[in-house]
XYZ file of C-alpha atoms in Angstrom:
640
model
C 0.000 0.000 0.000
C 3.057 2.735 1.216
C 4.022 1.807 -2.889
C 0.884 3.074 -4.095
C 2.777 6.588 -5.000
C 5.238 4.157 -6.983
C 2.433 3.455 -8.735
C 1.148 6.488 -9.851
C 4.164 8.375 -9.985
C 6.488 5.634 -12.608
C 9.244 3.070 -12.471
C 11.977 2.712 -10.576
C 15.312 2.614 -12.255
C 16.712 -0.926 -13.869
C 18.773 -2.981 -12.143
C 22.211 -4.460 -13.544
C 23.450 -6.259 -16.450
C 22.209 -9.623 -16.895
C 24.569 -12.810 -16.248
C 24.605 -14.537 -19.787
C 24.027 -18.242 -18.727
C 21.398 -17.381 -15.505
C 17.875 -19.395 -16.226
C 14.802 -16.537 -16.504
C 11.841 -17.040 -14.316
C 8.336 -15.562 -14.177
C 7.639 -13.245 -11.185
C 3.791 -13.979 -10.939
C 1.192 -11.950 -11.169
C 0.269 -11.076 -7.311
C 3.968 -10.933 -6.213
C 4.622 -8.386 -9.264
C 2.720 -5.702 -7.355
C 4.427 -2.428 -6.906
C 2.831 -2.323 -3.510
C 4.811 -5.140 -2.212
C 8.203 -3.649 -3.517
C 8.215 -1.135 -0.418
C 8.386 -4.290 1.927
C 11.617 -5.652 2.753
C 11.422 -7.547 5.719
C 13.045 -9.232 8.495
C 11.862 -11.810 10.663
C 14.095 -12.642 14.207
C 13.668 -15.801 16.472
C 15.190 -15.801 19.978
C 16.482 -18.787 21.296
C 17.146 -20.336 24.803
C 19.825 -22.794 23.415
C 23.481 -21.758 21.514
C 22.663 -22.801 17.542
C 25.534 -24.373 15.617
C 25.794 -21.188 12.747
C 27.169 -23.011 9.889
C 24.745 -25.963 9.907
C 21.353 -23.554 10.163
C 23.248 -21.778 6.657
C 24.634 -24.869 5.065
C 21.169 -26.423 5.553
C 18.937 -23.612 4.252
C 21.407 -22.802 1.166
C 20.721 -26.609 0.607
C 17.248 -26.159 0.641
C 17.595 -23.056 -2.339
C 19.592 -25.325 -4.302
C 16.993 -28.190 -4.403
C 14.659 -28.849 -7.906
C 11.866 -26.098 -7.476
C 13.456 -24.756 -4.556
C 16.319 -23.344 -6.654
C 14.134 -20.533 -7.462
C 14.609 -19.177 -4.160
C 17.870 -18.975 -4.703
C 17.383 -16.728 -8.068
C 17.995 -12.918 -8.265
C 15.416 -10.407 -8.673
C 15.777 -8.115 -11.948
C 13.773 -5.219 -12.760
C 12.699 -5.316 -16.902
C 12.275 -2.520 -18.966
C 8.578 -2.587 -18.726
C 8.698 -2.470 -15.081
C 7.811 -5.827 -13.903
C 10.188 -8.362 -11.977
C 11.604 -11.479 -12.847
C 13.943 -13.937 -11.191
C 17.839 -14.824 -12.548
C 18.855 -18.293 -11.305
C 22.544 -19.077 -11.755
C 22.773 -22.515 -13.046
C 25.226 -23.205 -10.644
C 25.617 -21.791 -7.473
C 28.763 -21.000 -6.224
C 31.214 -19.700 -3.551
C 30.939 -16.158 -5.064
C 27.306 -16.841 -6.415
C 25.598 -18.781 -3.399
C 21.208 -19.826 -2.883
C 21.578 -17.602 0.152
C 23.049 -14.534 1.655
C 24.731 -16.455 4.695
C 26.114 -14.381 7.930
C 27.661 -14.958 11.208
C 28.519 -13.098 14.373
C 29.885 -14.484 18.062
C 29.952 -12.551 21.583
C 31.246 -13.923 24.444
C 28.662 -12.985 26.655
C 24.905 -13.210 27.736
C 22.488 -11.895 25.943
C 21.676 -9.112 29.105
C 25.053 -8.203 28.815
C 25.039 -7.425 24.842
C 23.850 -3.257 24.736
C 21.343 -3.867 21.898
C 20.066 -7.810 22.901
C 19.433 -7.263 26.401
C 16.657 -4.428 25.344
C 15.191 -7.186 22.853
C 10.912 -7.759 24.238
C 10.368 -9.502 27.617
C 7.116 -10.506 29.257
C 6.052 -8.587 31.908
C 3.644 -8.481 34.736
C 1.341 -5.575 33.691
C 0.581 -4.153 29.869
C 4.265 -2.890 28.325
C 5.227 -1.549 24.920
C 8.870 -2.128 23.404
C 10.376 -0.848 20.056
C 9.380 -2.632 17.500
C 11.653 -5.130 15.231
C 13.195 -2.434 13.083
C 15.064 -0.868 15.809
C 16.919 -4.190 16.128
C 18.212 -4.219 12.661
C 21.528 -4.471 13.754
C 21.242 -7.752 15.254
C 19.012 -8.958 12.160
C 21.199 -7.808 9.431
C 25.056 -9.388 8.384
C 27.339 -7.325 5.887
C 25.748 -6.956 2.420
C 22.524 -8.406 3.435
C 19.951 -5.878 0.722
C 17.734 -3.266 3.316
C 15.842 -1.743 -0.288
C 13.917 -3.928 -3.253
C 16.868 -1.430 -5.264
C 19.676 -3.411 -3.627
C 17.984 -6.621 -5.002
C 17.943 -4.861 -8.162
C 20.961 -3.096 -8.538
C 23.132 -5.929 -6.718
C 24.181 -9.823 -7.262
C 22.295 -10.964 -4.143
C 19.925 -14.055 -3.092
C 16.386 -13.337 -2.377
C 17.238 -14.511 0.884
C 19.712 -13.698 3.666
C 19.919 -15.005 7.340
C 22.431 -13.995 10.055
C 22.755 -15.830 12.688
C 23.943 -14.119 16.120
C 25.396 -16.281 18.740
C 25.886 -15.707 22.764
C 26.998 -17.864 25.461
C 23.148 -18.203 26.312
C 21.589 -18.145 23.156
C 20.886 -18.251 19.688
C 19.367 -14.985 17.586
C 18.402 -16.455 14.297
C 17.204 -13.610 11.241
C 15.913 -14.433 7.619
C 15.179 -11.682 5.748
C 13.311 -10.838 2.164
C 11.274 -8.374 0.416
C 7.409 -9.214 0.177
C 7.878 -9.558 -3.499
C 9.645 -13.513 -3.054
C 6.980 -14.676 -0.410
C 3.932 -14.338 1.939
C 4.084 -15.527 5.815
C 2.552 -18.487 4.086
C 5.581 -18.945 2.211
C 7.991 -17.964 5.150
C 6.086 -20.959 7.246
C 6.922 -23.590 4.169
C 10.562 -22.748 4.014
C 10.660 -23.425 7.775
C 9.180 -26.836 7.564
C 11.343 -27.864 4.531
C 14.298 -26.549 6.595
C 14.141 -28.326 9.849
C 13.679 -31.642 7.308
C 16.795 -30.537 5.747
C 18.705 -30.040 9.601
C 16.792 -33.324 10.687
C 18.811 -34.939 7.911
C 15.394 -35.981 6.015
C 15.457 -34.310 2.564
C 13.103 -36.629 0.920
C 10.849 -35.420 3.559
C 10.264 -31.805 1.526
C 7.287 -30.874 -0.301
C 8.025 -30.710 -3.754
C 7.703 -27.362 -4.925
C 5.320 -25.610 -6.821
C 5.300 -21.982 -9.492
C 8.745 -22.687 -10.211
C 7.076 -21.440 -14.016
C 3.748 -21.587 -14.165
C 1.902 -19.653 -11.540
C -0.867 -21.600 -9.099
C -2.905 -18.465 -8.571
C -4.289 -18.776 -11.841
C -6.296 -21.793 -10.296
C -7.922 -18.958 -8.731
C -7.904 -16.050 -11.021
C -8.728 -18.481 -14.011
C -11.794 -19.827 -12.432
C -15.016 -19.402 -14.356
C -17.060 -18.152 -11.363
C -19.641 -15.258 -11.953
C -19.826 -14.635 -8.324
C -19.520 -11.411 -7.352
C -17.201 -10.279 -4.847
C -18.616 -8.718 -1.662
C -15.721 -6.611 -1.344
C -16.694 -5.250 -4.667
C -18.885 -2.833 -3.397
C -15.860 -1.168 -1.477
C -13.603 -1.014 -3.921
C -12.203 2.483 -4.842
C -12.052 3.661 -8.155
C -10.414 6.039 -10.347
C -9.959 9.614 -8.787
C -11.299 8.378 -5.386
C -7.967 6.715 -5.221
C -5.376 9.453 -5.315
C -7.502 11.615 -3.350
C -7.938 8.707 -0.615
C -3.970 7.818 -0.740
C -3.823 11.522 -0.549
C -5.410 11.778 2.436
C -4.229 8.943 4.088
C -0.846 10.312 3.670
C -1.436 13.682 5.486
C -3.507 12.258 8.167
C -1.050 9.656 9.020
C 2.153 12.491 8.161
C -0.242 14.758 11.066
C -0.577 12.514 13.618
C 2.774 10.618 13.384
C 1.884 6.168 13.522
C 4.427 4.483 15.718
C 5.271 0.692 15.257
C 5.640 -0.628 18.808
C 5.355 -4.198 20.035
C 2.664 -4.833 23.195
C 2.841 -7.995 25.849
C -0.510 -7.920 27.477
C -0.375 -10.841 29.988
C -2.424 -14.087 29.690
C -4.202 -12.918 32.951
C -5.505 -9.648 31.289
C -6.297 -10.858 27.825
C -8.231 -14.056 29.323
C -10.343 -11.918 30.788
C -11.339 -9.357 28.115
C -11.633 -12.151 25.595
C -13.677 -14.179 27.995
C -15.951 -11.034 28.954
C -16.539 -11.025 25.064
C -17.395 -14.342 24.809
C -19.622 -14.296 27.632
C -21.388 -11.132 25.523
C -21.597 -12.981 22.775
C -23.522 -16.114 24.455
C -26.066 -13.443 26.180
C -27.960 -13.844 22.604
C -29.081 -17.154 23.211
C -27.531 -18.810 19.808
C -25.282 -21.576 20.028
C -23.750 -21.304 16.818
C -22.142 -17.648 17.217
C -18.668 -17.454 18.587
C -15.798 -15.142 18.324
C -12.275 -16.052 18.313
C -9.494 -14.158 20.283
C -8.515 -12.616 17.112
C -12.002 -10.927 16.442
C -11.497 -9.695 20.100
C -8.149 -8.283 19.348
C -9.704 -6.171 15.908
C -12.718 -5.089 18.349
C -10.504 -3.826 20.915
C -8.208 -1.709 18.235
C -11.010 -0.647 16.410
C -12.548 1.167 19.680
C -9.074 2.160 20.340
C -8.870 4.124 17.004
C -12.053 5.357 16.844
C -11.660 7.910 19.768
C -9.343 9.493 17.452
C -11.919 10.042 14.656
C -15.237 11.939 14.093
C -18.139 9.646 14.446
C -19.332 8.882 11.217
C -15.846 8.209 9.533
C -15.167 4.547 8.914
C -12.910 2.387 10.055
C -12.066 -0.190 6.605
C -10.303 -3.210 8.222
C -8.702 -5.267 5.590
C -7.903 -8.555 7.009
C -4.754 -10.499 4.911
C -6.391 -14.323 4.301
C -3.986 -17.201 3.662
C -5.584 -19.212 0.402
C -3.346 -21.998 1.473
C -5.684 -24.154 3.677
C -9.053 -22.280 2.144
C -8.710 -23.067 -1.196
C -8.497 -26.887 -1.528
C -9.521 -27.417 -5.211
C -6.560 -25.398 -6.252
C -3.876 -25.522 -3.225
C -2.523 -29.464 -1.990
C -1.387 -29.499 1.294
C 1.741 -31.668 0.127
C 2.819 -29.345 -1.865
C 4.953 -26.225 -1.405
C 4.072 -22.718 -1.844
C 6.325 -19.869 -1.907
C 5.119 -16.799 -3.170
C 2.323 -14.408 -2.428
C -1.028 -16.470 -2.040
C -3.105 -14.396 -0.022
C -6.484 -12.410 -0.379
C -8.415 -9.978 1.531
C -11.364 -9.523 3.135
C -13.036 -6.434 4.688
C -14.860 -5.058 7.438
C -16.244 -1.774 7.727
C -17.135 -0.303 11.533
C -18.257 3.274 11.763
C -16.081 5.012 14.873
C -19.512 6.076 16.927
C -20.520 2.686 16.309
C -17.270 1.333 17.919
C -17.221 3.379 20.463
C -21.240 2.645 21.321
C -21.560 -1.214 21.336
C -19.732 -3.682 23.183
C -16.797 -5.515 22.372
C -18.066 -8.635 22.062
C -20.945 -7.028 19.645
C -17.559 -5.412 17.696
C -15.984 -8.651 17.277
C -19.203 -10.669 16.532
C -19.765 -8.029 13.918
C -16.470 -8.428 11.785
C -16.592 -12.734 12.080
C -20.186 -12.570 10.562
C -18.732 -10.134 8.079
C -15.672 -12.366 7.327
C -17.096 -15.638 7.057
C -19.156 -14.437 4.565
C -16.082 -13.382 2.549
C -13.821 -16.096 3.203
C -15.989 -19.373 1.632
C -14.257 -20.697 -1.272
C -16.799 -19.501 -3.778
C -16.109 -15.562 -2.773
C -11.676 -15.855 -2.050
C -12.033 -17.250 -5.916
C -14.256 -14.455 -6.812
C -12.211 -11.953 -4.879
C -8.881 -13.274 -6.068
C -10.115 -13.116 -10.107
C -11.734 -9.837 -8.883
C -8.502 -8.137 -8.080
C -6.253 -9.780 -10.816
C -8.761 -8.346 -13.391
C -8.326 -4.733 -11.837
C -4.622 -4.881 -11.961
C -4.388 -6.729 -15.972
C -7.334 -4.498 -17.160
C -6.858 -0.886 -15.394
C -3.577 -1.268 -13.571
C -5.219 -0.043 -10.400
C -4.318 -1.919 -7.232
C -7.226 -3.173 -4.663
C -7.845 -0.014 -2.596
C -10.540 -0.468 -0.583
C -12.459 1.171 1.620
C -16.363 2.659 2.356
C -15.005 6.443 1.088
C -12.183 8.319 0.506
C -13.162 9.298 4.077
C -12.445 5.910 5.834
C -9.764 5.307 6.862
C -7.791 2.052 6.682
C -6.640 -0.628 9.237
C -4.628 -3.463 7.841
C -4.745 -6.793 10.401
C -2.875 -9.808 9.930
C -2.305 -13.175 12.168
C 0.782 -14.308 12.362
C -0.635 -16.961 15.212
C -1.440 -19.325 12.913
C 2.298 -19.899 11.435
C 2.872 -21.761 15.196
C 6.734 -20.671 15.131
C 7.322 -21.325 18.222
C 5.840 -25.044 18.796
C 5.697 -26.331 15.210
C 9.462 -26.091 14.316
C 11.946 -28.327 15.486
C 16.304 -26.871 15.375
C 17.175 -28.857 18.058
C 19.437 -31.327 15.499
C 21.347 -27.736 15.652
C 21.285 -27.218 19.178
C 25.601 -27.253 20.443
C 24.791 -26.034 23.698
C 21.494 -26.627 25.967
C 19.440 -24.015 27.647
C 19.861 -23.625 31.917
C 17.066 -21.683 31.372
C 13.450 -22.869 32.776
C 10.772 -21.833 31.041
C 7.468 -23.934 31.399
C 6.652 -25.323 27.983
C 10.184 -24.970 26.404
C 11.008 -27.284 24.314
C 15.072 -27.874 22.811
C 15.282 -26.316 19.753
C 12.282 -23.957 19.430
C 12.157 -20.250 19.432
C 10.976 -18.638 22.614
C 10.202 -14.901 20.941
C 9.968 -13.617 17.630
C 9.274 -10.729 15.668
C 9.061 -9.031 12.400
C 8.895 -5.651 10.333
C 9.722 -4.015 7.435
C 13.178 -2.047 7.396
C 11.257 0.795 6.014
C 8.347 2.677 6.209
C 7.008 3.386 3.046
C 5.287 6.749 2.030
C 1.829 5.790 3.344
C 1.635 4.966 6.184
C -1.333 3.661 7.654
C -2.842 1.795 10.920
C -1.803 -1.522 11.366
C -2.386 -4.701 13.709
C 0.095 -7.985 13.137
C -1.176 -10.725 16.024
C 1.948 -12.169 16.921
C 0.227 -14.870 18.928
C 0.705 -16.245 22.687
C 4.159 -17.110 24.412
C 4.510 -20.069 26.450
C 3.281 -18.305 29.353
C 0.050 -17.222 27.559
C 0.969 -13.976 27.357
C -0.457 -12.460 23.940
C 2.023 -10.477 21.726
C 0.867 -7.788 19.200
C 2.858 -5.308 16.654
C 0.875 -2.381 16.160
C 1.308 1.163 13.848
C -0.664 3.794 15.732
C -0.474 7.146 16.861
C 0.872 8.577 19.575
C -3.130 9.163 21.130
C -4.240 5.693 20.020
C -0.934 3.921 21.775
C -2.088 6.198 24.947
C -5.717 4.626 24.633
C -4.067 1.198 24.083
C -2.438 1.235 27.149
C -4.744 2.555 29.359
C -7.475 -0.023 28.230
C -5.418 -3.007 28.962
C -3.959 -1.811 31.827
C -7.586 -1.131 33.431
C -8.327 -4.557 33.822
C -5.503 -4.442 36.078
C -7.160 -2.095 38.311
C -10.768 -3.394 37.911
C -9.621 -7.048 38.807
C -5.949 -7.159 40.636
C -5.898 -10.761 40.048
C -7.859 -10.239 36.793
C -9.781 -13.885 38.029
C -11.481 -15.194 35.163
C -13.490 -18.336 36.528
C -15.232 -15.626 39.091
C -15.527 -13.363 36.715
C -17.418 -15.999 34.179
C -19.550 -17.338 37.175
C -20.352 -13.507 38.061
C -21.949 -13.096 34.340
C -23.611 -16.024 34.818
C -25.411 -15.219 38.060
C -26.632 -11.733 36.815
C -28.193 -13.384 33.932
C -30.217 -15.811 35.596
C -31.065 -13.025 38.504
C -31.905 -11.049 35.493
C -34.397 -13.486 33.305
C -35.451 -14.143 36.711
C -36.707 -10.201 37.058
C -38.305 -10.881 33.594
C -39.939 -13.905 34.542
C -41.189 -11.609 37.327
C -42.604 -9.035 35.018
C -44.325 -11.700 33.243
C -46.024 -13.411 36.143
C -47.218 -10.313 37.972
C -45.473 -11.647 41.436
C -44.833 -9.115 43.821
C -42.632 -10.881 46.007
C -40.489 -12.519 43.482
C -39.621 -9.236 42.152
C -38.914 -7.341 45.075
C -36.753 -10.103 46.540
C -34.761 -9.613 43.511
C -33.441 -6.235 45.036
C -31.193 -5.669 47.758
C -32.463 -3.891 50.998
C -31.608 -0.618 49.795
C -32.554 -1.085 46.103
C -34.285 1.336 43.963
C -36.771 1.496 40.617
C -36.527 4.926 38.833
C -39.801 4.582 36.410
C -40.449 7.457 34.251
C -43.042 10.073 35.422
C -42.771 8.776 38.638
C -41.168 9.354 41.543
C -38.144 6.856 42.665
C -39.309 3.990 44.887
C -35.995 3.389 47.416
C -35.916 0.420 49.703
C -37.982 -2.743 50.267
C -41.265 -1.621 51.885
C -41.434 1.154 48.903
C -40.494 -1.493 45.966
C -43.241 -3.845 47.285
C -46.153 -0.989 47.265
C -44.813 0.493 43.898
C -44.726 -3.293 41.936
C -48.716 -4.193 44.180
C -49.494 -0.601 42.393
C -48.116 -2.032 38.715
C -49.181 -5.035 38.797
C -52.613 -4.349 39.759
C -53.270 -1.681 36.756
C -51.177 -3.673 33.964
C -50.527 -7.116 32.466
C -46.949 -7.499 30.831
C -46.069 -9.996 28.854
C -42.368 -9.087 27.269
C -39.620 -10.264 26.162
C -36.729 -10.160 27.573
C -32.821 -9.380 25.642
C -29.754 -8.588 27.668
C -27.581 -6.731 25.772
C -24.824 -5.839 27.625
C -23.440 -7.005 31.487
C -20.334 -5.165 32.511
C -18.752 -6.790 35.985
C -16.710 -3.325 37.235
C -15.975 -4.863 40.944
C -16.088 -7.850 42.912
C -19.623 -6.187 44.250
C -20.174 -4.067 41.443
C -21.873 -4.411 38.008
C -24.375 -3.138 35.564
C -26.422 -4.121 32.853
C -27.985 -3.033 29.713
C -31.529 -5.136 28.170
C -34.142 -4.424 26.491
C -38.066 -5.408 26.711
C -40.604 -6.081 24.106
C -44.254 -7.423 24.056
C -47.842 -6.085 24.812
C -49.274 -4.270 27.808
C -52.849 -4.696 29.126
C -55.040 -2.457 31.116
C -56.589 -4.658 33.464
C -59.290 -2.538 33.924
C -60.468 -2.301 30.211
C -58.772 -4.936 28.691
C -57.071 -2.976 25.965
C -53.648 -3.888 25.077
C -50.498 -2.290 23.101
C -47.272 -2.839 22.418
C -44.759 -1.973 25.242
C -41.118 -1.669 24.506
C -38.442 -0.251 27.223
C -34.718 0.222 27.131
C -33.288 -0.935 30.688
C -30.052 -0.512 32.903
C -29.410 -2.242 35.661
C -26.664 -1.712 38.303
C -26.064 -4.792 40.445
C -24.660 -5.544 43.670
C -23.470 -8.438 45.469
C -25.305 -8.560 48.789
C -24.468 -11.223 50.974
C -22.556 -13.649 48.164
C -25.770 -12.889 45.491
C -26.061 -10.655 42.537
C -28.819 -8.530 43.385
C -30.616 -5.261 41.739
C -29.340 -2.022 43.375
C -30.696 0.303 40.882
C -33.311 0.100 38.200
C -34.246 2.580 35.694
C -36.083 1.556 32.051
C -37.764 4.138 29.692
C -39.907 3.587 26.657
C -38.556 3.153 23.001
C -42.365 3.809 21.322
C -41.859 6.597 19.103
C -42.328 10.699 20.353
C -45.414 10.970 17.706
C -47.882 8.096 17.289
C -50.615 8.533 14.599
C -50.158 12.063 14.626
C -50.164 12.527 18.734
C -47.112 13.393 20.700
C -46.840 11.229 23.805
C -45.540 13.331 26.506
């Protein structure tokens, strides 16, 4: 996206003369985009155990120099025309290797190293750390390319890792530019490495687009669906004007990339509270994930930086891989850009009104939609149409007023539990970590080395440590980070121990105490209703005075229920637990009302809150005030 300009503004200069005897490749379609070119990335894994250097290098350049594989090992040239293509030598060589290979020793601990010991550690409350790019220097061996105009200009694999050694511990960093691969791809190369290290080569996938490109599966399909992200797309001079203002909005407020650890006893909570919201409906077959959570949270987060009815356009990156069966195998290796996207659109005084759990149940319904195999086909030939008919890349978005958010789960790649370097391992961890296991990262991260000229709001969930902790990277400004932080960090105030199982049983008990209020309502019972307040409790009805403690509440509901029949229906919409004793409620009430006295009925509907208290180890009512949602004018009548 930061590449957009590169779009409309030309070509970047060619790249060097060709070598004679190197075989030409295709660069396919969706990895020739000039959006991608801005990306050069690097990706660093921490681990507990000291990592034998030369093997990890002599076993990945081993891997580039397989059949398929090779092309990995190609160059990336810039044509005339503008679009890439790769240069594989024929040979690789001492002085023309598969892979830019690096090495670097200090006798010391990691803590002791001046840039290592400030690398991300968990803590005990919600921290930020710099993100990945500010560790460059322990990511990045001599010559390793920093620009997509280094893997132009220069004689240098698409690939380079450095390796970093300490007495204590192993940094291990492959880097690339988003043209050569997708996470996707990244996770393939790691499984076909740790084969290679495990001494098993006839254990690798065999690999596939070495020519011809396996996206066309996709973008060759003979669907007629229509896309649902269609409707968003932006077109013509709505697309320099959004990019336009994305770029001073973003140049205004200054985005910061910054890594978050919020710890497994904060982020159970908040994703069980959403859960628990979610259930409140009554259908078993919603759910949320933890990642839906995450995108509701950050979406509230950046809304309080934005005027109400702006839109928030999250475009979520979707792995075809495992989605796509009829065109993708799973024994077969991918390496290249095979992703798609899907969008959700949230309105900022929307995200700032509803729940979180309502958030996050919002954007799943609006992704699953998206993400069946019929629409990712339709989306995929969709967006390759765009860029072979008009040349425009997929900009999406509801306006040239949203603004975007660009999520992406790294969770899913399982880096540190699904890949083995132990056969690498030449001395063991002292370190006790619950959950380690020889050979496997303990932290990673990732960024680009630059930042593009768009830059825009961003959300890469790094997943959960071994202690549960959850990792994020996020690009937001300096207000949002502030907003970040002070919402996690709550929890820790609300709930010191930030106890889920009481928590969950709380919800619980103010639901039933509340359908049992309801069922009250229903039944015209006195006593069941007022027992359903504490001693001190209080109903505010409209055009009436308040009714405070239990003698009052028991002539007030004799007075109700002796005028009026109700027969509603009863929604909670929201339950909030603020304290151990504390808690409130939002539901709402629909039905008919009858006059007893004349037998006339009409419909009765009444917005509700609720605060609760625990009295005596039960949820109870403390406060109760409702008002009608019947409309201000009714057949030409204002109801006062």
């Amino acid at each position: 996206m930061a590449s957009l300009f590169s779009w409309l503004l030309g070509r970047a200069p060619q790249g060097p003369p060709v070598f004679p005897d190197d075989e030409v490749l295709p660069v396919h379609p969706f990895d020739n985009m000039t959006t991608l070119r801005d990306y050069t990335l690097i990706w660093t894994f921490r681990y507990d155990e000291v990592l034998d250097a030369d093997m990890l290098g002599d076993s990945l350049s081993q891997l580039f120099q397989m059949e398929g594989w090779r092309k990995l090992g190609g160059r990336l040239r810039l044509r005339p025309d503008g679009k890439t293509e790769i240069h594989v030598p024929r040979e690789f060589t001492k002085e023309r290797p598969s892979l830019h290979f690096t090495k670097e020793h200090h006798d010391m601990t990691m803590a002791e190293h001046p840039e290592a010991s400030k690398l991300p550690t968990s803590t005990a409350e919600p921290t930020t750390f710099p993100a990945a790019r500010n560790f460059a220097g322990l990511a990045l061996g001599p010559g390793a390319p920093r620009t997509i105009q280094d893997y132009f200009q220069k004689d240098v694999p698409q690939f380079s890792l450095h390796v970093v050694t300490f007495t204590d511990g192993t940094l291990v960093s492959i880097n690339f530019n988003h043209v050569t691969s997708d996470l996707g791809g990244l996770k393939t190369i790691f499984k076909a490495w740790q084969s290679i290290l495990a001494g098993k080569p006839e254990e690798v996938a065999p690999f596939a687009g070495y020519k011809d490109d396996p996206m066309a599966g996709l973008y060759n399909d003979e669907t007629t669906v229509r896309p649902m992200l269609a409707d968003t797309q932006l077109t013509g001079w709505r697309i320099p004007v959004w990019a336009l203002r994305q770029l001073v909005e973003t140049w205004w407020k200054g985005l910061d990339a910054r890594i978050i650890c919020i710890p497994k006893k904060v982020i159970d909570v908040i994703v069980q509270e959403a859960k628990d919201h979610v259930a409140l409906k009554g259908d078993a077959d919603l759910f949320v994930s933890e990642n839906d959570v995450i995108m509701a949270v950050c979406n509230k987060m950046v809304a309080k930086g934005l005027a109400g009815q702006r839109h928030i356009a999250n475009l979520l990156a979707i792995d075809l891989r495992p989605r796509v069966k009829s065109v993708f195998r799973d024994d077969t290796a991918y390496v290249q850009n095979i992703s798609s996207s899907a969008i959700s659109l949230c309105q900022a005084g929307e995200a700032l009104a509803v729940p979180i759990g309502e958030l996050a149940l919002r954007s799943r319904t609006a992704l699953a939609e998206q993400c069946t195999e019929e629409q990712l086909k339709a989306t995929t030939k969709y967006a390759y149409r765009l860029m072979m008919d008009a040349g425009n890349p997929l900009v999406l978005g509801n306006d040239v007023d949203s603004i975007l958010m660009v999520i992406t789960n790294w969770s899913k790649a399982g880096f540190l539990d699904k890949f083995d370097f132990s056969p690498a391992i030449i001395k063991p961890s002292d370190k006790k970590r619950p959950g380690a296991k020889p050979g496997h990262p303990v932290y990673f991260h990732s960024q680009s080395l630059g930042t593009g000229l768009i830059s825009m709001n961003m959300v890469a969930i790094m997943g959960r440590d071994l202690e549960g902790n959850l990792w994020l990277l996020g690009e937001f400004s300096g207000q949002t980070w502030a907003s970040v932080l002070e919402y996690f960090r709550s929890y820790m105030q609300i709930y010191p121990g930030c106890q889920l199982i009481r928590m969950s049983s709380d919800i619980g008990q103010i639901t039933t105490a509340l359908h049992a209020y309801g069922a009250a309502l229903k039944s015209g019972n006195v006593d069941e209703a007022v027992n359903l307040y504490t001693s001190d409790g209080v109903i505010l009805p409209p055009h009436f005075t308040a009714s405070a403690g239990t003698k009052a509440l028991h002539e007030a509901y004799t007075r109700i229920f002796s005028t009026i029949e109700l027969d509603p229906e009863f929604h909670i919409d929201e339950i909030v637990v603020m304290s151990p004793e504390w808690a409130f409620a939002r539901t709402t009430a629909s039905g008919t009302k009858t006059m007893k006295a004349t037998r006339e009925s009409e419909p009765h509907s009444n917005q509700e809150l609720f605060i609760m208290k625990k009295e005596e180890g039960e949820w109870k009512i403390a406060r109760y005030a409702f008002s009608t949602m019947k409309p201000l004018i009714q057949n030409g009548v204002r109801r006062s």
